[in-house]
Coordinates of C-alpha atoms and ligand atoms in Angstrom, one line a residue:
X1 CA 72.5 141.6 84.7
X2 CA 72.6 138.3 86.5
X3 CA 74.5 136.4 83.9
X4 CA 77.5 138.6 84.5
X5 CA 77.9 137.2 87.9
X6 CA 77.1 133.7 86.9
X7 CA 79.5 133.8 84.0
X8 CA 82.6 132.7 85.8
X9 CA 80.9 129.9 87.6
X10 CA 79.6 128.5 84.4
X11 CA 83.0 128.8 82.8
X12 CA 84.6 127.2 85.8
X13 CA 82.2 124.3 85.8
X14 CA 82.9 123.9 82.0
X15 CA 86.6 124.0 82.6
X16 CA 86.3 121.3 85.3
X17 CA 84.1 119.1 83.1
X18 CA 86.5 119.6 80.2
X19 CA 89.5 118.5 82.3
X20 CA 87.6 115.4 83.5
X21 CA 86.4 114.6 80.0
X22 CA 90.0 115.1 78.6
X23 CA 91.6 112.7 81.1
X24 CA 88.8 110.1 80.5
X25 CA 89.2 110.5 76.8
X26 CA 92.9 110.1 76.9
X27 CA 92.6 107.0 79.1
X28 CA 89.9 105.5 76.9
X29 CA 91.7 106.3 73.6
X30 CA 89.1 108.7 72.4
X31 CA 91.7 111.1 71.0
X32 CA 90.5 110.8 67.4
X33 CA 86.8 111.3 68.3
X34 CA 87.6 114.3 70.5
X35 CA 89.8 115.9 67.8
X36 CA 87.1 115.4 65.2
X37 CA 83.9 116.2 67.1
X38 CA 84.7 118.2 70.2
X39 CA 87.9 120.2 69.6
X40 CA 86.5 122.2 66.6
X41 CA 84.0 123.9 68.9
X42 CA 87.0 125.2 70.9
X43 CA 88.6 126.4 67.7
X44 CA 85.3 128.2 66.8
X45 CA 85.1 129.9 70.2
X46 CA 88.7 131.0 69.9
X47 CA 88.1 132.3 66.4
X48 CA 85.0 134.2 67.5
X49 CA 87.1 136.0 70.0
X50 CA 90.0 136.6 67.7
X51 CA 87.9 137.9 64.9
X52 CA 86.9 140.9 66.9
X53 CA 90.4 141.5 68.3
X54 CA 91.7 143.8 65.5
X55 CA 88.5 145.9 65.2
X56 CA 88.3 146.1 69.0
X57 CA 91.9 147.3 69.4
X58 CA 91.4 149.8 66.6
X59 CA 88.1 151.2 67.7
X60 CA 88.8 151.3 71.4
X61 CA 92.2 152.9 71.0
X62 CA 91.2 155.4 68.4
X63 CA 88.2 156.5 70.6
X64 CA 90.3 156.1 73.7
X65 CA 93.1 158.3 72.5
X66 CA 90.8 160.9 70.8
X67 CA 88.7 161.2 74.0
X68 CA 91.7 162.2 76.0
X69 CA 90.9 165.7 74.8
X70 CA 94.4 166.9 74.5
X71 CA 98.0 165.8 74.0
X72 CA 98.9 166.7 77.5
X73 CA 96.3 164.4 78.9
X74 CA 97.4 161.7 76.5
X75 CA 101.0 161.9 77.5
X76 CA 100.1 162.0 81.2
X77 CA 97.8 159.0 81.2
X78 CA 99.9 157.2 78.5
X79 CA 103.2 157.9 80.3
X80 CA 101.8 156.7 83.6
X81 CA 100.3 153.5 82.1
X82 CA 103.5 152.6 80.2
X83 CA 105.7 153.3 83.2
X84 CA 103.6 151.0 85.5
X85 CA 103.5 148.4 82.8
X86 CA 107.3 148.4 82.5
X87 CA 107.7 148.5 86.3
X88 CA 105.5 145.5 86.9
X89 CA 107.2 143.5 84.1
X90 CA 110.6 144.2 85.8
X91 CA 109.3 142.9 89.1
X92 CA 108.0 139.8 87.3
X93 CA 111.4 139.2 85.8
X94 CA 113.2 139.5 89.1
X95 CA 110.7 137.1 90.8
X96 CA 111.3 134.6 88.0
X97 CA 115.1 134.9 88.3
X98 CA 115.2 134.7 92.1
X99 CA 113.0 131.6 92.1
X100 CA 114.8 129.7 89.4
X101 CA 118.2 130.4 91.1
X102 CA 116.8 129.2 94.4
X103 CA 115.0 126.1 93.1
X104 CA 117.5 125.1 90.4
X105 CA 115.0 122.9 88.5
X106 CA 117.5 122.2 85.7
X107 CA 119.8 120.2 88.0
X108 CA 117.1 117.5 88.3
X109 CA 116.9 116.4 84.7
X110 CA 118.6 113.1 84.0
X111 CA 120.8 112.9 81.0
X112 CA 118.9 110.1 79.3
X113 CA 115.6 111.9 79.6
X114 CA 117.2 115.0 78.2
X115 CA 118.2 113.2 75.0
X116 CA 114.8 111.6 74.6
X117 CA 113.0 114.9 75.0
X118 CA 115.2 116.6 72.4
X119 CA 114.5 113.8 70.0
X120 CA 110.8 113.8 70.7
X121 CA 110.4 117.5 70.2
X122 CA 112.8 117.8 67.3
X123 CA 109.8 117.7 64.9
X124 CA 107.9 120.4 66.8
X125 CA 111.1 122.5 66.7
X126 CA 111.4 122.1 62.9
X127 CA 107.8 123.2 62.5
X128 CA 108.6 126.4 64.2
X129 CA 112.0 126.8 62.7
X130 CA 111.0 129.5 60.3
X131 CA 109.7 131.7 63.1
X132 CA 112.7 130.9 65.2
X133 CA 115.1 131.8 62.4
X134 CA 113.4 135.1 61.8
X135 CA 113.6 135.9 65.5
X136 CA 117.3 135.0 65.5
X137 CA 118.2 137.0 62.5
X138 CA 116.4 140.1 63.5
X139 CA 118.4 143.1 64.8
X140 CA 117.8 144.6 68.2
X141 CA 115.6 147.3 66.7
X142 CA 113.5 145.0 64.5
X143 CA 110.4 145.1 66.8
X144 CA 110.4 148.9 66.4
X145 CA 110.6 148.6 62.6
X146 CA 107.8 146.0 62.6
X147 CA 105.6 148.3 64.6
X148 CA 105.3 150.6 61.7
X149 CA 103.4 148.8 58.9
X150 CA 103.9 149.4 55.2
X151 CA 100.2 149.1 54.7
X152 CA 97.4 149.9 57.1
X153 CA 95.0 147.2 55.7
X154 CA 97.8 144.7 55.7
X155 CA 98.5 145.4 59.4
X156 CA 94.9 144.8 60.2
X157 CA 94.8 141.3 58.7
X158 CA 97.3 139.8 61.1
X159 CA 96.7 139.1 64.7
X160 CA 100.4 138.7 65.3
X161 CA 101.0 142.2 64.1
X162 CA 98.8 143.8 66.9
X163 CA 101.6 146.2 67.8
X164 CA 101.3 147.8 64.4
X165 CA 97.5 148.1 64.8
X166 CA 98.1 149.8 68.1
X167 CA 100.5 152.2 66.3
X168 CA 98.0 153.0 63.6
X169 CA 95.2 153.5 66.1
X170 CA 97.4 155.9 68.1
X171 CA 98.2 157.9 64.9
X172 CA 94.5 158.1 64.0
X173 CA 93.5 159.1 67.6
X174 CA 96.2 161.8 67.8
X175 CA 95.2 163.2 64.4
X176 CA 91.5 163.2 65.2
X177 CA 92.3 165.0 68.4
X178 CA 93.9 167.8 66.4
X179 CA 91.2 168.3 63.9
X180 CA 88.3 170.8 64.5
X181 CA 85.4 169.0 66.2
X182 CA 83.0 169.1 63.3
X183 CA 85.6 167.5 61.0
X184 CA 86.5 164.7 63.4
X185 CA 83.0 163.9 64.6
X186 CA 81.8 161.6 61.7
X187 CA 84.8 159.3 62.0
X188 CA 84.7 159.4 65.8
X189 CA 81.0 158.5 65.7
X190 CA 81.9 155.6 63.4
X191 CA 84.6 154.2 65.7
X192 CA 82.3 154.7 68.7
X193 CA 79.5 152.8 67.1
X194 CA 82.0 150.1 66.0
X195 CA 83.1 149.9 69.6
X196 CA 79.5 149.5 70.8
X197 CA 78.8 146.8 68.2
X198 CA 81.9 144.8 69.3
X199 CA 81.0 145.0 73.0
X200 CA 77.6 143.7 72.1
X201 CA 79.2 140.8 70.2
X202 CA 81.3 140.1 73.3
X203 CA 78.1 139.7 75.3
X204 CA 76.9 137.1 72.7
X205 CA 80.2 135.2 72.7
X206 CA 80.3 135.1 76.5
X207 CA 77.0 133.2 76.4
X208 CA 78.6 130.3 74.6
X209 CA 81.9 130.6 76.5
X210 CA 81.3 127.5 78.6
X211 CA 80.9 125.3 75.5
X212 CA 84.1 126.8 74.0
X213 CA 86.1 126.5 77.2
X214 CA 85.0 122.8 77.6
X215 CA 86.0 122.0 74.0
X216 CA 89.3 123.8 74.2
X217 CA 90.5 122.1 77.4
X218 CA 89.3 118.7 76.3
X219 CA 91.1 119.1 73.0
X220 CA 94.3 120.3 74.6
X221 CA 94.5 117.4 77.1
X222 CA 93.8 114.7 74.5
X223 CA 96.4 116.3 72.1
X224 CA 99.1 116.5 74.7
X225 CA 98.3 113.0 75.9
X226 CA 98.0 111.4 72.5
X227 CA 96.4 108.1 73.4
X228 CA 99.0 107.3 76.0
X229 CA 98.5 109.2 79.2
X230 CA 101.6 107.5 80.7
X231 CA 103.7 109.6 78.4
X232 CA 102.1 112.7 79.8
X233 CA 102.7 111.6 83.4
X234 CA 106.3 110.9 82.7
X235 CA 106.9 114.2 80.9
X236 CA 105.1 116.2 83.5
X237 CA 106.9 114.4 86.3
X238 CA 110.3 115.1 84.8
X239 CA 109.6 118.7 84.0
X240 CA 107.4 119.2 87.1
X241 CA 110.0 121.1 89.1
X242 CA 110.5 123.6 86.2
X243 CA 106.7 123.9 85.7
X244 CA 106.1 124.4 89.4
X245 CA 108.8 127.1 89.5
X246 CA 107.1 129.0 86.7
X247 CA 103.7 128.5 88.4
X248 CA 104.9 129.7 91.8
X249 CA 106.4 132.7 90.1
X250 CA 103.2 133.5 88.3
X251 CA 101.2 133.0 91.5
X252 CA 103.4 135.3 93.5
X253 CA 103.1 138.0 90.9
X254 CA 99.3 137.6 90.4
X255 CA 98.4 137.1 94.0
X256 CA 101.0 139.2 95.8
X257 CA 102.5 141.9 93.5
X258 CA 99.2 143.1 92.0
X259 CA 97.1 142.9 95.2
X260 CA 99.8 144.9 97.0
X261 CA 99.8 147.5 94.2
X262 CA 96.0 147.7 94.4
X263 CA 96.1 147.8 98.1
X264 CA 98.4 150.8 98.2
X265 CA 97.2 152.7 95.1
X266 CA 93.5 152.1 94.9
X267 CA 90.5 151.7 97.1
X268 CA 89.7 148.3 95.5
X269 CA 90.4 145.4 97.8
X270 CA 92.5 142.6 96.3
X271 CA 89.6 140.1 96.8
X272 CA 87.2 142.4 95.1
X273 CA 89.6 142.7 92.2
X274 CA 90.2 139.0 91.9
X275 CA 86.5 138.2 92.0
X276 CA 85.9 140.8 89.3
X277 CA 88.7 139.7 87.0
X278 CA 88.2 135.9 87.4
X279 CA 86.1 135.3 84.2
X280 CA 88.8 137.0 82.2
X281 CA 91.5 134.8 83.8
X282 CA 89.5 131.7 83.0
X283 CA 89.1 132.8 79.3
X284 CA 92.8 133.6 79.2
X285 CA 93.6 130.2 80.7
X286 CA 91.5 128.4 78.1
X287 CA 92.4 130.4 75.0
X288 CA 96.1 131.1 75.8
X289 CA 95.7 134.4 74.1
X290 CA 95.6 137.9 75.7
X291 CA 94.3 139.2 72.4
X292 CA 91.4 136.8 72.4
X293 CA 90.7 137.6 76.0
X294 CA 90.8 141.4 75.5
X295 CA 87.0 141.8 75.0
X296 CA 86.3 140.0 78.3
X297 CA 89.1 141.9 80.1
X298 CA 87.5 145.2 79.0
X299 CA 84.0 144.1 79.9
X300 CA 85.1 143.1 83.4
X301 CA 87.2 146.2 84.0
X302 CA 84.5 148.6 82.9
X303 CA 81.4 146.8 84.1
X304 CA 82.6 145.1 87.2
X305 CA 85.7 146.9 88.5
X306 CA 84.4 150.3 87.6
X307 CA 87.3 151.5 85.5
X308 CA 86.2 154.4 83.4
X309 CA 85.8 153.8 79.7
X310 CA 88.4 156.5 79.0
X311 CA 91.1 154.6 80.9
X312 CA 90.0 151.1 80.0
X313 CA 89.8 151.7 76.3
X314 CA 93.2 153.1 76.3
X315 CA 95.2 151.0 78.8
X316 CA 93.7 147.6 78.2
X317 CA 94.3 147.2 74.4
X318 CA 97.8 148.6 75.0
X319 CA 98.4 146.2 77.9
X320 CA 97.2 143.2 76.0
X321 CA 99.8 144.0 73.3
X322 CA 102.8 145.1 75.3
X323 CA 102.3 144.1 79.0
X324 CA 103.2 140.4 79.4
X325 CA 104.2 139.9 83.0
X326 CA 103.3 136.2 83.0
X327 CA 105.4 135.8 79.9
X328 CA 108.3 137.7 81.6
X329 CA 108.2 135.4 84.6
X330 CA 108.2 132.4 82.3
X331 CA 111.0 133.7 80.1
X332 CA 113.4 134.3 83.0
X333 CA 112.7 130.9 84.6
X334 CA 112.8 129.0 81.2
X335 CA 116.1 130.7 80.1
X336 CA 117.9 129.8 83.3
X337 CA 116.4 126.3 83.4
X338 CA 117.6 125.5 79.9
X339 CA 121.0 126.8 80.7
X340 CA 121.1 124.7 83.9
X341 CA 120.1 121.5 82.1
X342 CA 122.7 122.1 79.5
X343 CA 125.3 122.8 82.1
X344 CA 125.9 126.4 81.1
X345 CA 126.7 128.6 84.1
X346 CA 125.0 132.1 84.0
X347 CA 126.7 134.7 86.1
X348 CA 125.2 138.0 87.4
X349 CA 126.0 139.8 84.1
X350 CA 124.2 137.1 82.1
X351 CA 121.2 137.3 84.3
X352 CA 121.1 141.1 84.0
X353 CA 121.2 140.5 80.2
X354 CA 118.2 138.2 80.6
X355 CA 116.3 141.0 82.4
X356 CA 116.9 143.4 79.7
X357 CA 116.3 141.2 76.7
X358 CA 113.3 139.4 78.3
X359 CA 111.7 142.8 79.0
X360 CA 112.0 143.7 75.3
X361 CA 111.0 140.2 74.2
X362 CA 107.9 140.2 76.4
X363 CA 106.9 143.5 74.9
X364 CA 107.4 142.1 71.4
X365 CA 105.5 138.9 72.2
X366 CA 102.3 138.6 70.1
X367 CA 99.2 138.1 72.3
X368 CA 98.6 134.7 70.7
X369 CA 99.2 131.1 71.9
X370 CA 102.8 129.9 72.1
X371 CA 104.2 133.3 71.0
X372 CA 106.3 133.4 74.2
X373 CA 108.3 130.3 73.4
X374 CA 109.4 131.7 70.0
X375 CA 110.5 135.0 71.6
X376 CA 112.4 133.1 74.3
X377 CA 114.9 132.3 71.5
X378 CA 116.0 136.0 71.6
X379 CA 116.7 135.7 75.3
X380 CA 118.6 132.5 74.9
X381 CA 120.7 133.9 72.0
X382 CA 121.6 136.9 74.1
X383 CA 123.2 134.8 76.8
X384 CA 124.8 132.3 74.6
X385 CA 122.5 129.3 75.3
X386 CA 121.7 127.2 72.2
X387 CA 118.1 128.0 71.2
X388 CA 117.5 124.4 70.3
X389 CA 117.3 123.9 74.1
X390 CA 113.7 125.0 73.9
X391 CA 113.0 121.5 72.7
X392 CA 113.3 120.5 76.3
X393 CA 110.3 122.5 77.4
X394 CA 107.9 122.2 74.5
X395 CA 106.1 119.3 76.2
X396 CA 104.9 121.4 79.1
X397 CA 104.6 124.7 77.3
X398 CA 100.9 124.6 76.6
X399 CA 99.9 124.4 80.2
X400 CA 102.4 127.1 81.2
X401 CA 101.1 129.3 78.3
X402 CA 97.6 129.0 79.7
X403 CA 98.8 130.1 83.1
X404 CA 101.1 132.9 82.0
X405 CA 98.3 134.3 79.7
X406 CA 96.0 134.4 82.8
X407 CA 98.7 136.4 84.6
X408 CA 99.2 138.7 81.6
X409 CA 95.6 139.8 81.6
X410 CA 95.4 140.1 85.3
X411 CA 98.3 142.5 85.1
X412 CA 96.6 144.6 82.4
X413 CA 93.5 144.9 84.5
X414 CA 95.4 145.7 87.7
X415 CA 97.4 148.5 86.0
X416 CA 94.2 149.9 84.4
X417 CA 92.6 150.0 87.8
X418 CA 95.6 151.7 89.3
X419 CA 95.7 154.3 86.5
X420 CA 91.9 154.9 86.8
X421 CA 92.2 155.4 90.6
X422 CA 95.0 157.9 90.2
X423 CA 92.9 159.8 87.7
X424 CA 89.8 159.8 89.8
X425 CA 88.1 157.6 87.2
X426 CA 87.1 154.6 89.3
X427 CA 83.4 154.2 89.8
X428 CA 82.5 154.3 93.5
X429 CA 79.9 151.6 93.2
X430 CA 82.5 149.1 92.2
X431 CA 84.7 150.1 95.1
X432 CA 81.9 149.5 97.6
X433 CA 81.6 145.9 96.5
X434 CA 78.8 146.1 94.0
X435 CA 79.5 145.7 90.3
X436 CA 79.3 149.0 88.5
X437 CA 75.8 149.3 87.0
X438 CA 74.4 146.6 89.2
X439 CA 70.7 146.8 89.3
X440 CA 70.5 148.8 86.1
Ligands
LIG1 N1 100.0 133.4 75.0 C1 100.5 134.6 75.6 C2 99.5 135.7 75.6 O1 98.7 135.8 74.7 C3 101.8 135.0 75.1 C4 102.9 134.0 75.4 O2 102.9 133.0 74.6 O3 103.6 134.1 76.3 O4 99.4 136.5 76.5

């Protein structure tokens, strides 16, 4: 199917045009027009992707778990997947910490700007206060408690509660596995057919992706800029070093850690992998949501990288929910950066605490835009940095969110490819450079 190959070019062109339009609109003062007439198409695109997130996670995980045939296979593939997810997240945290300690971006913020920023973002902070309060009051095991919903249907109505959907899907899958075949079959058929319908919907949504991506980027730029691009320039300039530190960390992880992992553990070359996963990265970049990107990540992994359905439908929904390497890099850099700007020294012990809490916080981060900055509060609390310090980084968070989400989904796909290779479930056509199913 030719459009598969063309997709990422079309999205890339749309992204470029959206950026150009956004900058022109900000300069020309078209913020109101863009917000009223262009940005809504971005919201619609985002909603189209989100509306299939819960059924996709449910259907693909239930069939994924149930198809693993027995509990032994589930614990083998599951254990391996989770272990690699945790391992890559730890590497991400260490990369972030090493970089932020080397670069010391917090030292460069002038006192006057710090005060202005805190005042400017106070309102934003108040808007999120409720979520932040909840995160601060929660005990250490709260994410575990939240994972088990009181009500199955309730869990399915909230994209932020994806971890509980994952839990319910697991429960269903394991139970289906234990039933006699003829008892389980009707429900399995139902979930399989639901899965197929959703994948077909993804194909339709991808056709309009360029329009959605254009509108999302244009809307984001004009919102950040207001009608005064000079503000953006000043803010980005001041927080530039911090942003660059996060971006370099993300780039090292995405373009070094994963390729090395792939090089050593799979026959897929890093370039082949990056070419295959690029459309998902672009969608992640423009939606800032791993959950919204999940359909595209799955499509790419299965149809381009040649990951078997068995592994993809298990590892990717799980990864979109718990594996947030980009968020981990960001959390470690941001926590230390805020401490540096506020003049709070963090010793080795405090940095070890950051690794531990950020690991948990990244797992608990919902796969939706800006979830990471709310969870960052937990990390700051743990090392005694005032959580209000996040006001400092609000201004640049959106762009970093876009980039960390792209890293998050790259990590999910890389790990799924490694697990598939280790299970002998990687299609050889993909390995030889052709997309799986090409020519069909
Ligand atoms: N937006 C990110 C994601 O969906 C989560 C975050 O805010 O870090 O992957």
